[in-house]
Structures are given as C-alpha cells and as structure tokens.
Short mmCIF file of C-alpha atoms in Angstrom, two decimals:
data_model
loop_
_atom_site.label_atom_id
_atom_site.label_comp_id
_atom_site.label_asym_id
_atom_site.label_seq_id
_atom_site.Cartn_x
_atom_site.Cartn_y
_atom_site.Cartn_z
CA UNK A 1 38.38 89.74 150.77
CA UNK A 2 40.52 87.56 151.62
CA UNK A 3 41.86 84.90 148.97
CA UNK A 4 44.68 82.33 148.23
CA UNK A 5 47.83 83.69 146.14
CA UNK A 6 46.77 81.51 143.38
CA UNK A 7 43.74 83.13 143.05
CA UNK A 8 45.57 86.70 142.63
CA UNK A 9 46.01 88.44 139.12
CA UNK A 10 48.05 91.34 138.22
CA UNK A 11 46.28 94.81 139.34
CA UNK A 12 44.91 93.32 142.58
CA UNK A 13 45.50 95.78 145.68
CA UNK A 14 46.56 94.45 148.85
CA UNK A 15 44.60 96.01 151.72
CA UNK A 16 46.44 94.52 154.87
CA UNK A 17 50.18 94.24 155.03
CA UNK A 18 51.53 90.53 154.47
CA UNK A 19 54.05 89.06 157.27
CA UNK A 20 56.15 86.08 156.45
CA UNK A 21 56.98 83.40 159.23
CA UNK A 22 59.91 85.58 160.58
CA UNK A 23 56.98 88.39 160.79
CA UNK A 24 58.90 90.59 158.63
CA UNK A 25 56.93 92.44 156.25
CA UNK A 26 57.02 90.78 152.49
CA UNK A 27 54.25 93.09 150.87
CA UNK A 28 53.20 96.43 152.11
CA UNK A 29 49.50 97.58 152.25
CA UNK A 30 47.98 99.40 149.41
CA UNK A 31 50.35 97.46 146.82
CA UNK A 32 49.42 96.84 143.66
CA UNK A 33 50.19 93.38 142.81
CA UNK A 34 52.30 92.06 139.52
CA UNK A 35 53.27 88.87 138.63
CA UNK A 36 56.75 88.88 140.81
CA UNK A 37 54.67 89.76 143.91
CA UNK A 38 52.55 86.70 143.35
CA UNK A 39 55.57 84.50 142.85
CA UNK A 40 56.96 85.73 146.24
CA UNK A 41 53.56 85.02 148.07
CA UNK A 42 53.92 81.46 146.64
CA UNK A 43 57.35 81.10 147.52
CA UNK A 44 56.71 82.28 151.29
CA UNK A 45 53.87 79.64 151.34
CA UNK A 46 51.44 82.43 152.60
CA UNK A 47 47.99 80.96 152.72
CA UNK A 48 46.09 84.02 152.34
CA UNK A 49 45.74 87.79 151.63
CA UNK A 50 43.45 90.65 152.11
CA UNK A 51 42.78 92.28 149.01
CA UNK A 52 40.38 94.87 147.50
CA UNK A 53 37.11 93.56 145.54
CA UNK A 54 38.47 96.04 143.11
CA UNK A 55 41.45 96.08 140.64
CA UNK A 56 43.55 99.19 140.22
CA UNK A 57 41.69 99.73 137.09
CA UNK A 58 38.30 100.07 138.77
CA UNK A 59 36.87 96.73 137.41
CA UNK A 60 35.58 94.67 140.15
CA UNK A 61 37.73 91.42 141.22
CA UNK A 62 36.17 88.29 140.83
CA UNK A 63 38.61 85.61 142.10
CA UNK A 64 38.26 82.56 140.20
CA UNK A 65 38.20 79.18 142.41
CA UNK A 66 41.56 77.08 142.72
CA UNK A 67 41.78 73.86 144.42
CA UNK A 68 44.52 74.21 147.08
CA UNK A 69 47.20 71.95 147.55
CA UNK A 70 48.69 70.92 150.88
CA UNK A 71 51.57 73.05 151.32
CA UNK A 72 54.79 71.27 152.64
CA UNK A 73 55.89 73.66 155.41
CA UNK A 74 59.35 71.96 155.84
CA UNK A 75 62.19 73.68 154.42
CA UNK A 76 63.36 72.95 150.76
CA UNK A 77 66.25 71.58 151.49
CA UNK A 78 64.47 68.95 154.05
CA UNK A 79 61.97 68.03 151.75
CA UNK A 80 62.08 64.48 150.31
CA UNK A 81 62.92 65.31 146.28
CA UNK A 82 65.85 67.48 147.40
CA UNK A 83 67.32 64.75 149.81
CA UNK A 84 66.85 62.41 147.19
CA UNK A 85 68.65 64.55 144.72
CA UNK A 86 71.47 65.15 146.96
CA UNK A 87 72.13 61.69 147.43
CA UNK A 88 72.32 60.98 143.50
CA UNK A 89 74.39 63.71 143.21
CA UNK A 90 77.11 62.98 145.80
CA UNK A 91 76.89 59.33 144.34
CA UNK A 92 77.21 60.36 141.17
CA UNK A 93 80.45 62.39 141.69
CA UNK A 94 81.88 59.66 143.37
CA UNK A 95 81.31 57.23 140.26
CA UNK A 96 82.67 60.18 138.19
CA UNK A 97 85.88 60.39 139.85
CA UNK A 98 86.08 56.19 139.72
CA UNK A 99 85.66 56.59 135.91
CA UNK A 100 88.04 59.42 135.67
CA UNK A 101 90.62 57.74 137.31
CA UNK A 102 90.24 54.80 134.94
CA UNK A 103 90.21 57.01 132.07
CA UNK A 104 93.64 58.16 133.52
CA UNK A 105 94.72 54.44 133.42
CA UNK A 106 93.83 54.26 129.63
CA UNK A 107 90.45 52.85 129.84
CA UNK A 108 88.11 54.38 127.01
CA UNK A 109 84.93 56.04 127.79
CA UNK A 110 82.06 54.12 128.43
CA UNK A 111 78.75 55.89 127.30
CA UNK A 112 76.53 53.27 129.05
CA UNK A 113 78.00 54.14 132.33
CA UNK A 114 77.78 57.56 131.96
CA UNK A 115 74.18 57.40 130.84
CA UNK A 116 73.41 55.11 133.76
CA UNK A 117 74.86 57.68 136.21
CA UNK A 118 73.52 60.69 134.98
CA UNK A 119 69.96 59.71 133.83
CA UNK A 120 68.28 59.83 137.25
CA UNK A 121 69.75 63.06 138.18
CA UNK A 122 68.96 64.70 134.74
CA UNK A 123 65.27 63.39 135.33
CA UNK A 124 65.41 64.98 138.53
CA UNK A 125 65.87 68.67 137.30
CA UNK A 126 62.21 69.16 137.25
CA UNK A 127 62.02 69.05 141.06
CA UNK A 128 64.30 71.15 142.01
CA UNK A 129 64.91 74.94 141.27
CA UNK A 130 67.57 77.50 143.09
CA UNK A 131 69.42 74.27 144.52
CA UNK A 132 70.62 73.55 141.19
CA UNK A 133 72.34 76.84 140.88
CA UNK A 134 73.92 76.53 144.34
CA UNK A 135 75.86 72.97 143.60
CA UNK A 136 78.98 74.75 144.34
CA UNK A 137 78.15 74.39 147.96
CA UNK A 138 78.79 70.65 148.06
CA UNK A 139 82.05 70.94 146.06
CA UNK A 140 85.64 71.15 148.03
CA UNK A 141 88.98 72.38 146.93
CA UNK A 142 90.59 68.93 146.38
CA UNK A 143 87.35 67.52 144.73
CA UNK A 144 86.29 70.31 142.83
CA UNK A 145 86.96 68.76 139.24
CA UNK A 146 84.86 65.81 139.99
CA UNK A 147 82.07 68.15 141.04
CA UNK A 148 82.39 70.30 138.26
CA UNK A 149 81.70 67.56 135.83
CA UNK A 150 78.46 66.75 137.13
CA UNK A 151 77.63 70.51 137.84
CA UNK A 152 78.00 71.64 134.47
CA UNK A 153 75.91 68.53 133.08
CA UNK A 154 72.86 69.56 135.37
CA UNK A 155 73.27 73.05 134.66
CA UNK A 156 73.43 72.55 130.51
CA UNK A 157 70.39 70.29 130.65
CA UNK A 158 68.38 72.57 132.54
CA UNK A 159 69.63 75.29 130.36
CA UNK A 160 68.80 73.67 127.32
CA UNK A 161 65.48 72.83 128.49
CA UNK A 162 64.53 76.55 129.15
CA UNK A 163 65.77 77.41 125.74
CA UNK A 164 63.54 75.09 124.20
CA UNK A 165 65.41 71.98 123.58
CA UNK A 166 62.28 69.43 124.24
CA UNK A 167 64.41 66.44 122.77
CA UNK A 168 67.83 67.24 122.84
CA UNK A 169 68.42 68.64 126.63
CA UNK A 170 69.37 65.37 127.92
CA UNK A 171 72.04 65.35 124.98
CA UNK A 172 73.24 68.64 125.95
CA UNK A 173 73.75 67.43 129.42
CA UNK A 174 75.41 63.85 128.57
CA UNK A 175 77.84 66.22 126.24
CA UNK A 176 78.82 68.15 129.26
CA UNK A 177 79.82 65.60 131.33
CA UNK A 178 81.90 64.28 128.61
CA UNK A 179 83.81 67.77 127.96
CA UNK A 180 86.61 67.52 130.36
CA UNK A 181 87.36 63.74 129.95
CA UNK A 182 90.24 64.70 127.82
CA UNK A 183 91.92 66.27 131.08
CA UNK A 184 92.67 62.44 131.87
CA UNK A 185 95.38 62.55 129.12
CA UNK A 186 97.16 65.49 130.15
CA UNK A 187 99.48 65.59 133.39
CA UNK A 188 97.49 65.06 136.45
CA UNK A 189 99.76 67.49 138.45
CA UNK A 190 97.36 69.99 137.67
CA UNK A 191 94.71 68.11 139.93
CA UNK A 192 96.76 68.67 143.09
CA UNK A 193 98.71 71.64 142.28
CA UNK A 194 98.35 74.41 145.14
CA UNK A 195 99.20 77.54 143.16
CA UNK A 196 98.04 79.16 139.88
CA UNK A 197 99.10 77.03 136.96
CA UNK A 198 101.85 78.41 135.03
CA UNK A 199 101.67 79.75 131.07
CA UNK A 200 103.39 76.45 130.21
CA UNK A 201 100.87 74.31 132.37
CA UNK A 202 97.85 76.47 130.98
CA UNK A 203 98.86 75.69 127.29
CA UNK A 204 98.74 72.13 128.18
CA UNK A 205 95.45 72.29 129.91
CA UNK A 206 94.01 74.25 126.62
CA UNK A 207 94.45 70.69 124.74
CA UNK A 208 91.78 68.58 126.64
CA UNK A 209 88.88 69.62 124.31
CA UNK A 210 91.06 68.06 121.53
CA UNK A 211 91.97 65.04 123.67
CA UNK A 212 88.27 64.89 124.78
CA UNK A 213 86.88 64.77 121.27
CA UNK A 214 89.29 62.21 120.49
CA UNK A 215 88.28 59.90 122.95
CA UNK A 216 84.73 60.03 122.00
CA UNK A 217 84.83 60.58 118.20
CA UNK A 218 84.19 56.72 117.58
CA UNK A 219 81.46 56.30 119.78
CA UNK A 220 78.31 55.66 117.35
CA UNK A 221 75.92 56.73 120.31
CA UNK A 222 77.34 59.92 120.75
CA UNK A 223 75.79 62.31 118.15
CA UNK A 224 77.79 64.84 115.84
CA UNK A 225 76.43 67.75 117.81
CA UNK A 226 77.34 66.44 121.01
CA UNK A 227 81.15 65.45 119.90
CA UNK A 228 81.34 69.31 118.29
CA UNK A 229 79.87 70.59 121.80
CA UNK A 230 82.86 68.97 123.64
CA UNK A 231 85.53 69.74 121.35
CA UNK A 232 84.08 73.80 121.07
CA UNK A 233 83.14 74.19 124.80
CA UNK A 234 86.12 76.63 125.44
CA UNK A 235 85.34 78.48 122.18
CA UNK A 236 84.28 82.11 122.75
CA UNK A 237 82.08 84.39 120.43
CA UNK A 238 85.01 86.69 119.72
CA UNK A 239 87.22 83.86 118.44
CA UNK A 240 89.35 84.35 121.83
CA UNK A 241 88.74 80.62 122.95
CA UNK A 242 90.24 77.58 122.26
CA UNK A 243 91.61 75.12 121.13
CA UNK A 244 90.87 76.70 117.64
CA UNK A 245 89.76 79.95 117.85
CA UNK A 246 86.33 79.38 116.22
CA UNK A 247 83.97 82.52 116.46
CA UNK A 248 80.16 82.87 116.70
CA UNK A 249 78.30 81.52 113.88
CA UNK A 250 80.58 77.93 113.74
CA UNK A 251 80.05 77.47 117.22
CA UNK A 252 77.43 74.83 117.78
CA UNK A 253 74.61 76.05 120.02
CA UNK A 254 75.13 72.87 122.46
CA UNK A 255 78.75 74.11 122.98
CA UNK A 256 77.35 77.61 124.01
CA UNK A 257 74.97 76.41 126.56
CA UNK A 258 78.09 74.59 128.05
CA UNK A 259 80.35 77.62 128.00
CA UNK A 260 78.07 79.45 130.28
CA UNK A 261 77.43 76.70 132.48
CA UNK A 262 81.13 75.84 132.99
CA UNK A 263 81.93 79.47 133.46
CA UNK A 264 79.28 79.88 136.06
CA UNK A 265 80.11 76.75 138.03
CA UNK A 266 84.00 77.23 137.76
CA UNK A 267 83.59 80.82 139.19
CA UNK A 268 81.31 80.19 141.67
CA UNK A 269 83.39 77.13 143.23
CA UNK A 270 86.16 77.05 145.64
CA UNK A 271 89.17 76.12 144.06
CA UNK A 272 92.84 75.46 145.25
CA UNK A 273 94.34 78.61 144.10
CA UNK A 274 90.87 80.55 144.17
CA UNK A 275 88.02 81.46 146.58
CA UNK A 276 84.29 81.31 145.65
CA UNK A 277 82.42 84.03 144.44
CA UNK A 278 78.73 85.15 144.97
CA UNK A 279 76.48 83.91 142.10
CA UNK A 280 75.48 87.73 141.74
CA UNK A 281 79.18 88.79 141.47
CA UNK A 282 79.70 85.84 138.89
CA UNK A 283 76.63 87.13 136.65
CA UNK A 284 77.71 90.58 136.87
CA UNK A 285 81.48 89.71 135.40
CA UNK A 286 80.08 87.43 132.91
CA UNK A 287 77.48 90.29 131.64
CA UNK A 288 80.30 92.58 131.22
CA UNK A 289 81.65 90.58 128.22
CA UNK A 290 78.43 89.18 127.24
CA UNK A 291 78.59 90.13 123.53
CA UNK A 292 82.24 89.30 123.35
CA UNK A 293 82.40 85.94 125.00
CA UNK A 294 79.08 84.30 125.45
CA UNK A 295 75.95 83.76 123.35
CA UNK A 296 74.02 86.98 124.75
CA UNK A 297 70.41 85.15 124.26
CA UNK A 298 71.74 81.79 126.39
CA UNK A 299 73.36 84.07 129.20
CA UNK A 300 70.24 85.98 129.53
CA UNK A 301 67.94 82.95 129.70
CA UNK A 302 70.55 81.39 132.25
CA UNK A 303 70.33 84.69 134.41
CA UNK A 304 66.74 85.14 133.85
CA UNK A 305 66.10 81.57 135.28
CA UNK A 306 68.28 82.01 138.31
CA UNK A 307 66.97 85.34 139.29
CA UNK A 308 63.46 83.88 139.09
CA UNK A 309 64.22 81.54 141.66
CA UNK A 310 65.85 83.93 144.22
CA UNK A 311 62.87 86.05 144.60
CA UNK A 312 61.81 85.84 147.95
CA UNK A 313 64.94 84.26 149.16
CA UNK A 314 67.03 85.46 152.24
CA UNK A 315 70.57 86.54 151.14
CA UNK A 316 73.71 87.92 153.04
CA UNK A 317 74.84 91.60 151.57
CA UNK A 318 78.51 92.75 151.37
CA UNK A 319 77.88 95.01 154.50
CA UNK A 320 77.18 91.97 156.83
CA UNK A 321 73.30 92.48 156.77
CA UNK A 322 70.68 89.96 155.84
CA UNK A 323 67.62 90.53 153.49
CA UNK A 324 65.24 89.57 151.46
CA UNK A 325 64.88 89.70 147.81
CA UNK A 326 61.52 91.31 147.19
CA UNK A 327 61.75 92.66 143.18
CA UNK A 328 64.36 92.10 140.56
CA UNK A 329 64.65 94.77 137.64
CA UNK A 330 65.21 92.93 134.46
CA UNK A 331 67.36 95.59 133.12
CA UNK A 332 69.82 95.13 136.30
CA UNK A 333 69.15 91.70 137.35
CA UNK A 334 72.18 90.95 139.36
CA UNK A 335 71.22 94.21 141.43
CA UNK A 336 67.72 93.50 142.99
CA UNK A 337 65.73 95.61 145.47
CA UNK A 338 66.09 93.74 148.97
CA UNK A 339 64.20 94.24 152.22
CA UNK A 340 66.64 94.49 155.06
CA UNK A 341 65.71 91.93 158.16
CA UNK A 342 66.87 94.28 160.89
CA UNK A 343 64.85 97.29 160.17
CA UNK A 344 62.86 96.39 157.05
CA UNK A 345 64.44 99.00 154.92
CA UNK A 346 63.98 98.81 151.27
CA UNK A 347 67.28 99.02 149.02
CA UNK A 348 67.77 99.10 145.47
CA UNK A 349 71.05 97.67 145.22
CA UNK A 350 71.73 99.12 141.47
CA UNK A 351 71.38 102.53 143.31
CA UNK A 352 73.58 101.47 146.15
CA UNK A 353 76.63 100.30 143.99
CA UNK A 354 79.00 99.74 146.98
CA UNK A 355 76.55 97.16 148.25
CA UNK A 356 76.35 93.92 146.73
CA UNK A 357 74.86 90.11 147.35
CA UNK A 358 77.70 88.16 149.20
CA UNK A 359 75.78 84.88 149.21
CA UNK A 360 72.55 83.13 148.92
CA UNK A 361 71.21 81.72 152.24
CA UNK A 362 69.41 78.79 151.48
CA UNK A 363 68.22 76.94 154.54
#
C-alpha cells in the first residue's frame, strides 16, 4: 500500500526503493522502518512510499489518517522565514558592532537596546534548525568577534530550550551576548592582530569575564543568574577555566550552557590566526574532554540536537566525496553512516576512522 511518511510507524516494511530528487536511493526495499527513517523521509519531502500491509511483527498495519500540509519545495535557505532570519541576524551583528564601539569609548551597557536587538532573533528560533548550527558561514575573519556575540546568544538560548528552560531560555541568550562586553575594556589590539596572542596578551584577555561582570553588576533588570553566567562562562568542570578556577557544582547552569555554545562557534569559525573546523570535528574534540571541561548532559543535548538536524543532509567527506547522512548512532554521533552520491555505497564512518565529514552542504 502507498502511504504518506506521516502515517508510518516503526516496524513498517518498505516494499519499493525510495529515491530522492537526485534519483539517489534514500531507503532500500525491504527496510524495516524506525524513527530515524521517518525523519529522513520527511526531511527529503517524500510525498508517499510503498509499504507492506503487515508490520515486521506480523501484525496488520492500519495507517492512520493524516491531514497533509502543502509541502514547500523551495530549498531551506530560500524559504521566507530563513531569509527573514538571515536579515535579522546580519542587522543584529551590525548593531552589536556599533554598541561594542560605544563600550570601548566608555559608554555603559544599554540592556534595553540589547533586548531590542535580540528579542526578534530569539523569537525566530522555532523556525530554524540546521542553519542555527551553521552561523559560522556568515562570519568573516575581521568581523568574527561581532558575529560570535550574536551566534552564541542564539545557540545558548536554543540549547536552554532543548534542556527544558521553558521560561528562562531567553535570559540565557541575553546573558550570552553580555558575556564578552568586558572585551571593550581591554586593549583593542587583539581585535586586529593577525597572529596568535602572546602569553601576556592571553592573560589580559582572561580578565574579560570579570570586566563584563562589572559592566552589568548594577543593572537591576539583569538577574543574579545572568550575572553569574557572564562571570563564569569560561570556567570549566575540572577547575581549569578562568577567571576564578571555579569547579563543577559551583558553576551556574547558565554558564555551562554558554560554555558549550561559545566553544562550538569559536572552533567552527574562521579566525585571523586559525581556519574553521568542521562541526563534526569540533564535536569529536569536545567529546574527548567531555568529563573534564563541560557538563556532559548539556554537551550531549547540544550534540543530539545538531545530529538530529543533520539526518538526510548532504555532506562533503575528507576524501573529497559527497554523501548523504542516513543514520546517526547515539554511541558515535559524530561519525554517522552515510550513502555516497557517486556509487550509492553505504559507509559507516565509525568503522572508517581515516575518513571524516569535512563540511555540511546546506543548499
């Protein structure tokens, strides 16, 4: 029988090979469907599939009626909400740059202005998915710092929502954009320097969480939790962070959320002295120190969310070949199973350790 992907349930059996718009197979015939397969079919906007009238258990499959919504066939980056989000994002970066210049001149933090800039963007989070984790593509070497402030605000707010902060998620996002305001009080040479920072310069930079805290500590509308997040966003679980070397249980959860978002965006962005890294390589590196540096449950939620959005996504592998992600194993989330575009070979990257995902092709 022919059914819409919304009608599928785990245990359904595909009876005809499912092809994508590029005519590459997405799911082979006789595949037993699970939740990830259903998500792939929805991601590729497959209108219908042929399935057996019996589940793999032998029970009859009786599809439930669904009200089909019109499918938007435009690529994701051409849909109206995405274009609107991109415009809001770039405007916010430009506004943040102007605010930061004023802070460098001695002006105080205007929390009303920050909320005015960020609230429309934060309210857009429900309309975007993978694009949120690819904000580094908009960044440039010269303007990285200003993109970074807006990006970690969005990533932190999104992560807070996923963790379960139903009311405070926007506070986390605002705290994230405030986290680096103290950079305006250190030497501005680091903004334009084209080589790696010296030890002395790095020690100067490490003062910025304290300076950021001082710039907002007397603002009544900034909560105590937000102020702690600003002060502690570079602290690490094992006490190796700064400015105070605070350890796990004394680090506020808001700060732990910002720490993950901050590290991810910094490592995936191109810097004056460092090239950008693949989101998958960054995740692997963060997972290697998951118990020493980050709150593991927060990092895992961040990775799970990113991986969920990448099912069905086209990627470039380190060997130069393009592929689609068809399955993500929770035990090895950064090394999914992919289907090569040139010959339909299925490759488990967890078994092929010499190959990794170089880039996500989001167009």
